[in-house]
PDB file of C-alpha atoms in Angstrom:
ATOM      1  CA  MET L 270      -7.813 -11.102  -7.197  1.00 96.00           C
ATOM      2  CA  ARG L 271      -5.324  -8.866  -9.180  1.00 98.00           C
ATOM      3  CA  ILE L 272      -3.168  -6.401  -7.427  1.00 98.00           C
ATOM      4  CA  ALA L 273      -1.291  -3.389  -8.422  1.00 98.00           C
ATOM      5  CA  PHE L 274       1.719  -2.261  -6.304  1.00 98.00           C
ATOM      6  CA  VAL L 275       2.721   1.514  -7.042  1.00 98.00           C
ATOM      7  CA  ILE L 276       6.660   2.318  -7.039  1.00 98.00           C
ATOM      8  CA  PHE L 277       8.310   5.488  -7.631  1.00 98.00           C
ATOM      9  CA  ASN L 278      11.348   7.226  -7.054  1.00 98.00           C
ATOM     10  CA  LYS L 279      12.426   8.307  -3.714  1.00 98.00           C
ATOM     11  CA  MET L 280       9.516   5.941  -2.285  1.00 98.00           C
ATOM     12  CA  THR L 281      10.282   4.246   0.905  1.00 97.00           C
ATOM     13  CA  ALA L 282      11.215   0.616   0.155  1.00 97.00           C
ATOM     14  CA  LEU L 283       9.866  -0.894   3.796  1.00 96.00           C
ATOM     15  CA  ASP L 284       6.647   1.124   2.837  1.00 97.00           C
ATOM     16  CA  PHE L 285       6.353  -1.330  -0.388  1.00 97.00           C
ATOM     17  CA  ILE L 286       8.166  -4.302   1.065  1.00 97.00           C
ATOM     18  CA  GLY L 287       6.507  -4.650   4.501  1.00 97.00           C
ATOM     19  CA  ILE L 288       2.600  -4.776   2.842  1.00 98.00           C
ATOM     20  CA  TYR L 289       3.992  -6.706  -0.490  1.00 98.00           C
ATOM     21  CA  ASP L 290       5.366  -9.410   1.839  1.00 98.00           C
ATOM     22  CA  PRO L 291       2.105 -10.893   3.549  1.00 98.00           C
ATOM     23  CA  LEU L 292      -0.130 -10.231   0.648  1.00 98.00           C
ATOM     24  CA  THR L 293       1.860 -12.323  -2.009  1.00 98.00           C
ATOM     25  CA  ARG L 294       2.601 -14.945   0.458  1.00 98.00           C
ATOM     26  CA  LEU L 295      -1.516 -15.910  -0.058  1.00 98.00           C
ATOM     27  CA  ARG L 296       0.015 -17.396  -3.466  1.00 98.00           C
ATOM     28  CA  SER L 297       3.517 -18.577  -2.822  1.00 98.00           C
ATOM     29  CA  MET L 298       2.252 -20.383   0.619  1.00 98.00           C
ATOM     30  CA  GLY L 299      -0.828 -21.763  -1.479  1.00 98.00           C
ATOM     31  CA  PHE L 300      -3.647 -20.293  -0.011  1.00 98.00           C
ATOM     32  CA  TRP L 301      -4.553 -18.085  -3.648  1.00 97.00           C
ATOM     33  CA  PRO L 302      -2.973 -19.831  -6.295  1.00 97.00           C
ATOM     34  CA  ASP L 303      -4.630 -17.686  -8.612  1.00 97.00           C
ATOM     35  CA  LEU L 304      -3.689 -14.431  -7.080  1.00 98.00           C
ATOM     36  CA  GLU L 305      -1.832 -12.046  -9.389  1.00 98.00           C
ATOM     37  CA  TRP L 306       0.254  -8.647  -9.175  1.00 98.00           C
ATOM     38  CA  ASP L 307       2.246  -6.334 -10.837  1.00 98.00           C
ATOM     39  CA  VAL L 308       4.388  -3.816  -9.733  1.00 98.00           C
ATOM     40  CA  CYS L 309       3.716  -0.797 -11.663  1.00 98.00           C
ATOM     41  CA  ALA L 310       5.481   2.356 -12.034  1.00 98.00           C
ATOM     42  CA  TYR L 311       5.162   5.962 -14.214  1.00 97.00           C
ATOM     43  CA  THR L 312       8.525   5.314 -14.840  1.00 96.00           C
ATOM     44  CA  GLU L 313      10.918   2.558 -16.298  1.00 95.00           C
ATOM     45  CA  GLN L 314      13.281   3.034 -13.717  1.00 93.00           C
ATOM     46  CA  VAL L 315      12.740   3.235  -9.923  1.00 97.00           C
ATOM     47  CA  GLN L 316      15.075   4.352  -6.811  1.00 97.00           C
ATOM     48  CA  ASP L 317      13.881   4.237  -3.339  1.00 97.00           C
ATOM     49  CA  ASP L 318      14.896   7.427  -1.183  1.00 94.00           C
ATOM     50  CA  ARG L 319      18.497   5.946  -0.676  1.00 95.00           C
ATOM     51  CA  GLY L 320      19.348   4.447  -4.052  1.00 95.00           C
ATOM     52  CA  LEU L 321      17.996   1.032  -4.417  1.00 97.00           C
ATOM     53  CA  GLY L 322      16.839   0.186  -8.024  1.00 97.00           C
ATOM     54  CA  PHE L 323      13.417  -1.397  -8.944  1.00 97.00           C
ATOM     55  CA  VAL L 324      12.189  -2.737 -12.041  1.00 95.00           C
ATOM     56  CA  PRO L 325       8.534  -2.757 -12.442  1.00 97.00           C
ATOM     57  CA  ALA L 326       6.860  -4.904 -14.728  1.00 97.00           C
ATOM     58  CA  LYS L 327       4.407  -2.549 -15.910  1.00 97.00           C
ATOM     59  CA  VAL L 328       5.251   0.939 -16.964  1.00 97.00           C
ATOM     60  CA  GLY L 329       2.754   3.566 -17.343  1.00 96.00           C
ATOM     61  CA  HIS L 330      -0.281   1.114 -18.016  1.00 97.00           C
ATOM     62  CA  PRO L 331      -3.439   2.200 -16.898  1.00 97.00           C
ATOM     63  CA  LEU L 332      -4.466   1.180 -13.360  1.00 98.00           C
ATOM     64  CA  GLU L 333      -7.756   0.081 -14.132  1.00 95.00           C
ATOM     65  CA  GLY L 334      -9.076  -3.362 -14.004  1.00 95.00           C
ATOM     66  CA  TYR L 335      -7.298  -4.276 -10.275  1.00 98.00           C
ATOM     67  CA  ASP L 336      -9.003  -5.174  -7.596  1.00 98.00           C
ATOM     68  CA  LEU L 337      -6.658  -4.237  -4.847  1.00 98.00           C
ATOM     69  CA  LEU L 338      -4.149  -1.021  -5.464  1.00 98.00           C
ATOM     70  CA  VAL L 339      -1.416  -0.590  -3.056  1.00 98.00           C
ATOM     71  CA  VAL L 340       0.499   2.973  -2.976  1.00 98.00           C
ATOM     72  CA  PRO L 341       3.953   3.426  -0.771  1.00 98.00           C
ATOM     73  CA  GLY L 342       5.001   6.236   0.876  1.00 97.00           C
ATOM     74  CA  GLY L 343       8.157   8.328   1.128  1.00 96.00           C
ATOM     75  CA  TYR L 344      10.006  11.624   0.371  1.00 95.00           C
ATOM     76  CA  GLY L 345       8.590  11.428  -3.345  1.00 97.00           C
ATOM     77  CA  THR L 346       5.214  11.667  -2.552  1.00 97.00           C
ATOM     78  CA  ARG L 347       5.421  15.329  -1.646  1.00 95.00           C
ATOM     79  CA  GLU L 348       6.741  16.369  -5.413  1.00 96.00           C
ATOM     80  CA  LEU L 349       4.497  13.695  -6.960  1.00 97.00           C
ATOM     81  CA  GLN L 350       1.160  15.157  -5.301  1.00 95.00           C
ATOM     82  CA  SER L 351       1.873  18.164  -7.467  1.00 95.00           C
ATOM     83  CA  GLU L 352       2.947  16.703 -11.067  1.00 97.00           C
ATOM     84  CA  ALA L 353      -0.266  16.080 -13.007  1.00 97.00           C
ATOM     85  CA  SER L 354       0.793  13.412 -15.334  1.00 97.00           C
ATOM     86  CA  PHE L 355       1.584  11.218 -12.365  1.00 98.00           C
ATOM     87  CA  MET L 356      -1.736  11.960 -10.675  1.00 98.00           C
ATOM     88  CA  SER L 357      -3.765  11.485 -14.088  1.00 98.00           C
ATOM     89  CA  TRP L 358      -1.856   8.053 -14.224  1.00 98.00           C
ATOM     90  CA  LEU L 359      -2.910   7.197 -10.855  1.00 98.00           C
ATOM     91  CA  GLN L 360      -6.567   8.109 -10.940  1.00 98.00           C
ATOM     92  CA  THR L 361      -6.688   5.365 -13.329  1.00 98.00           C
ATOM     93  CA  ALA L 362      -7.402   3.489 -10.709  1.00 98.00           C
ATOM     94  CA  ALA L 363     -10.304   5.174  -9.559  1.00 98.00           C
ATOM     95  CA  GLY L 364     -12.619   1.634 -10.360  1.00 97.00           C
ATOM     96  CA  CYS L 365     -10.169  -0.230  -8.383  1.00 98.00           C
ATOM     97  CA  PRO L 366     -12.682  -1.671  -5.169  1.00 98.00           C
ATOM     98  CA  LEU L 367      -9.959  -1.147  -2.524  1.00 98.00           C
ATOM     99  CA  LYS L 368      -7.551   1.412  -2.215  1.00 98.00           C
ATOM    100  CA  VAL L 369      -4.500   1.067   0.672  1.00 98.00           C
ATOM    101  CA  SER L 370      -1.547   3.461   1.160  1.00 98.00           C
ATOM    102  CA  VAL L 371       1.389   3.045   3.425  1.00 98.00           C
ATOM    103  CA  CYS L 372       3.037   6.124   5.393  1.00 97.00           C
ATOM    104  CA  SER L 373       2.742   9.328   3.325  1.00 97.00           C
ATOM    105  CA  GLY L 374       1.102   7.240   0.382  1.00 98.00           C
ATOM    106  CA  SER L 375      -2.109   8.509   1.698  1.00 98.00           C
ATOM    107  CA  LEU L 376      -1.232  12.052   0.118  1.00 98.00           C
ATOM    108  CA  LEU L 377      -0.830  10.187  -3.214  1.00 98.00           C
ATOM    109  CA  LEU L 378      -4.489   8.844  -2.678  1.00 98.00           C
ATOM    110  CA  GLY L 379      -5.700  12.210  -1.337  1.00 98.00           C
ATOM    111  CA  ALA L 380      -4.273  14.310  -4.092  1.00 98.00           C
ATOM    112  CA  ALA L 381      -6.136  11.452  -6.296  1.00 98.00           C
ATOM    113  CA  GLY L 382      -9.359  12.285  -4.982  1.00 98.00           C
ATOM    114  CA  PHE L 383      -9.944   9.218  -3.226  1.00 98.00           C
ATOM    115  CA  LEU L 384     -10.013  10.280  -0.139  1.00 98.00           C
ATOM    116  CA  GLU L 385     -12.696  12.511   0.020  1.00 98.00           C
ATOM    117  CA  GLY L 386     -14.972  12.292   2.656  1.00 98.00           C
ATOM    118  CA  LYS L 387     -13.202   9.452   4.125  1.00 98.00           C
ATOM    119  CA  ARG L 388     -11.033   8.965   7.750  1.00 98.00           C
ATOM    120  CA  ALA L 389      -7.169   8.412   7.040  1.00 98.00           C
ATOM    121  CA  THR L 390      -3.653   8.355   8.657  1.00 98.00           C
ATOM    122  CA  SER L 391      -0.334   9.122   7.269  1.00 97.00           C
ATOM    123  CA  HIS L 392       3.451   9.202   8.864  1.00 96.00           C
ATOM    124  CA  ARG L 393       2.726  11.514  11.955  1.00 94.00           C
ATOM    125  CA  ASP L 394       5.337  14.140   9.828  1.00 95.00           C
ATOM    126  CA  ALA L 395       2.916  13.897   7.074  1.00 96.00           C
ATOM    127  CA  GLN L 396      -0.483  14.252   8.943  1.00 96.00           C
ATOM    128  CA  ALA L 397      -0.996  17.900   8.352  1.00 97.00           C
ATOM    129  CA  ASP L 398      -0.357  17.672   4.748  1.00 97.00           C
ATOM    130  CA  LEU L 399      -2.935  15.124   4.593  1.00 98.00           C
ATOM    131  CA  ALA L 400      -5.651  17.183   6.488  1.00 98.00           C
ATOM    132  CA  PRO L 401      -6.884  18.966   3.149  1.00 98.00           C
ATOM    133  CA  TYR L 402      -7.487  15.744   1.585  1.00 98.00           C
ATOM    134  CA  CYS L 403      -9.740  13.811   3.560  1.00 98.00           C
ATOM    135  CA  ALA L 404     -12.587  14.466   6.299  1.00 98.00           C
ATOM    136  CA  GLU L 405     -10.784  13.369   9.411  1.00 98.00           C
ATOM    137  CA  VAL L 406      -7.171  12.419  10.215  1.00 98.00           C
ATOM    138  CA  LEU L 407      -6.668   9.681  13.028  1.00 97.00           C
ATOM    139  CA  ASP L 408      -3.232   9.001  14.439  1.00 95.00           C
ATOM    140  CA  LYS L 409      -4.182   5.379  14.442  1.00 95.00           C
ATOM    141  CA  ARG L 410      -1.634   2.325  12.945  1.00 95.00           C
ATOM    142  CA  VAL L 411      -4.358   1.560  10.591  1.00 97.00           C
ATOM    143  CA  VAL L 412      -7.660   3.387   9.431  1.00 98.00           C
ATOM    144  CA  ASP L 413      -9.934   1.352   7.688  1.00 97.00           C
ATOM    145  CA  ASP L 414     -12.930   3.233   6.220  1.00 97.00           C
ATOM    146  CA  GLY L 415     -14.235   0.718   3.505  1.00 95.00           C
ATOM    147  CA  ASP L 416     -13.000   0.890   0.452  1.00 97.00           C
ATOM    148  CA  VAL L 417      -9.848   2.867   1.556  1.00 98.00           C
ATOM    149  CA  ILE L 418      -7.580   1.560   3.897  1.00 98.00           C
ATOM    150  CA  THR L 419      -4.196   3.832   5.180  1.00 98.00           C
ATOM    151  CA  ALA L 420      -1.406   2.719   7.600  1.00 97.00           C
ATOM    152  CA  ARG L 421       0.111   5.300   9.500  1.00 96.00           C
ATOM    153  CA  GLY L 422       4.427   4.944   9.440  1.00 91.00           C
ATOM    154  CA  VAL L 423       6.996   3.227   7.914  1.00 89.00           C
ATOM    155  CA  THR L 424       6.799  -0.297   9.895  1.00 92.00           C
ATOM    156  CA  SER L 425       2.833  -0.194   9.821  1.00 94.00           C
ATOM    157  CA  GLY L 426       3.285  -1.419   6.021  1.00 95.00           C
ATOM    158  CA  LEU L 427       3.577  -5.034   7.702  1.00 95.00           C
ATOM    159  CA  ASP L 428       0.645  -4.777   9.785  1.00 95.00           C
ATOM    160  CA  LEU L 429      -1.368  -3.632   7.302  1.00 97.00           C
ATOM    161  CA  GLY L 430      -0.088  -6.619   5.147  1.00 97.00           C
ATOM    162  CA  LEU L 431      -1.475  -8.796   7.741  1.00 97.00           C
ATOM    163  CA  TYR L 432      -4.479  -6.999   8.054  1.00 96.00           C
ATOM    164  CA  LEU L 433      -5.782  -7.163   4.691  1.00 98.00           C
ATOM    165  CA  VAL L 434      -4.767 -10.860   4.554  1.00 98.00           C
ATOM    166  CA  GLU L 435      -7.047 -11.217   7.119  1.00 96.00           C
ATOM    167  CA  LYS L 436      -9.785  -9.135   5.986  1.00 97.00           C
ATOM    168  CA  LEU L 437      -9.423 -11.125   2.615  1.00 97.00           C
ATOM    169  CA  ALA L 438      -8.782 -14.516   3.620  1.00 98.00           C
ATOM    170  CA  GLY L 439      -9.730 -15.194   7.094  1.00 97.00           C
ATOM    171  CA  ARG L 440      -7.641 -15.054  10.341  1.00 96.00           C
ATOM    172  CA  GLU L 441      -6.344 -18.681  10.117  1.00 96.00           C
ATOM    173  CA  ILE L 442      -4.498 -18.127   6.991  1.00 97.00           C
ATOM    174  CA  LYS L 443      -3.175 -14.587   8.667  1.00 96.00           C
ATOM    175  CA  GLN L 444      -2.041 -16.472  11.231  1.00 95.00           C
ATOM    176  CA  GLN L 445       0.086 -18.768   9.563  1.00 96.00           C
ATOM    177  CA  ILE L 446       1.319 -16.446   7.310  1.00 97.00           C
ATOM    178  CA  GLN L 447       2.149 -14.075  10.476  1.00 95.00           C
ATOM    179  CA  ARG L 448       4.158 -17.498  12.082  1.00 95.00           C
ATOM    180  CA  GLN L 449       6.087 -17.974   8.553  1.00 96.00           C
ATOM    181  CA  MET L 450       6.923 -14.576   8.714  1.00 95.00           C
ATOM    182  CA  ASP L 451       8.042 -14.908  12.529  1.00 94.00           C
ATOM    183  CA  TYR L 452       6.171 -11.469  12.816  1.00 92.00           C
ATOM    184  CA  PRO L 453       5.110 -12.201  16.664  1.00 83.00           C
ATOM    185  CA  TYR L 454       2.960  -8.628  17.222  1.00 74.00           C
ATOM    186  CA  GLU L 455      -0.508  -8.447  17.258  1.00 75.00           C
ATOM    187  CA  MET L 456      -1.740  -5.022  15.713  1.00 65.00           C
ATOM    188  CA  GLN L 457      -4.207  -2.685  17.862  1.00 59.00           C
ATOM    189  CA  LEU L 458      -6.411  -0.725  15.801  1.00 56.00           C
TER     190      LEU L 458
END
């Protein structure tokens, strides 16, 4: 399995790290030694909404060929959803079998056309902005609508990461990763 973690300026770092941590433990804990991932961006340097810097492994490369696309949220989503060059780049992920977002990352999935006819969620402050892009906005922590899964607010990235681990690798592996992370909470869908 190949994962593309998308990062961008003014993202919320926890949106990215919250889902990155449990998913990448599939490899680091020896469950899926062949798991691969890239941290992908449209720009060479990325800073979150508070100035924390990130260095992407792939810059501007098409997002095709990945099995899972992960898009965080943050204040940068408001600008990027109307930036044609960024959105064209994100749309290169159209063939990814599974697309997921955390927080207002769902605005980017929506602007790319990936939420058409789907149910989705986002941070409560972005739900009205999400409505034009999807069939229904749900105020739930995680919304699974087949090939698109969205998570509500910032800390829901951890829940989404563990949800994906269970969906992809099973409940027992999810529980082992959850114990290793010392994350005691069970998500209620």
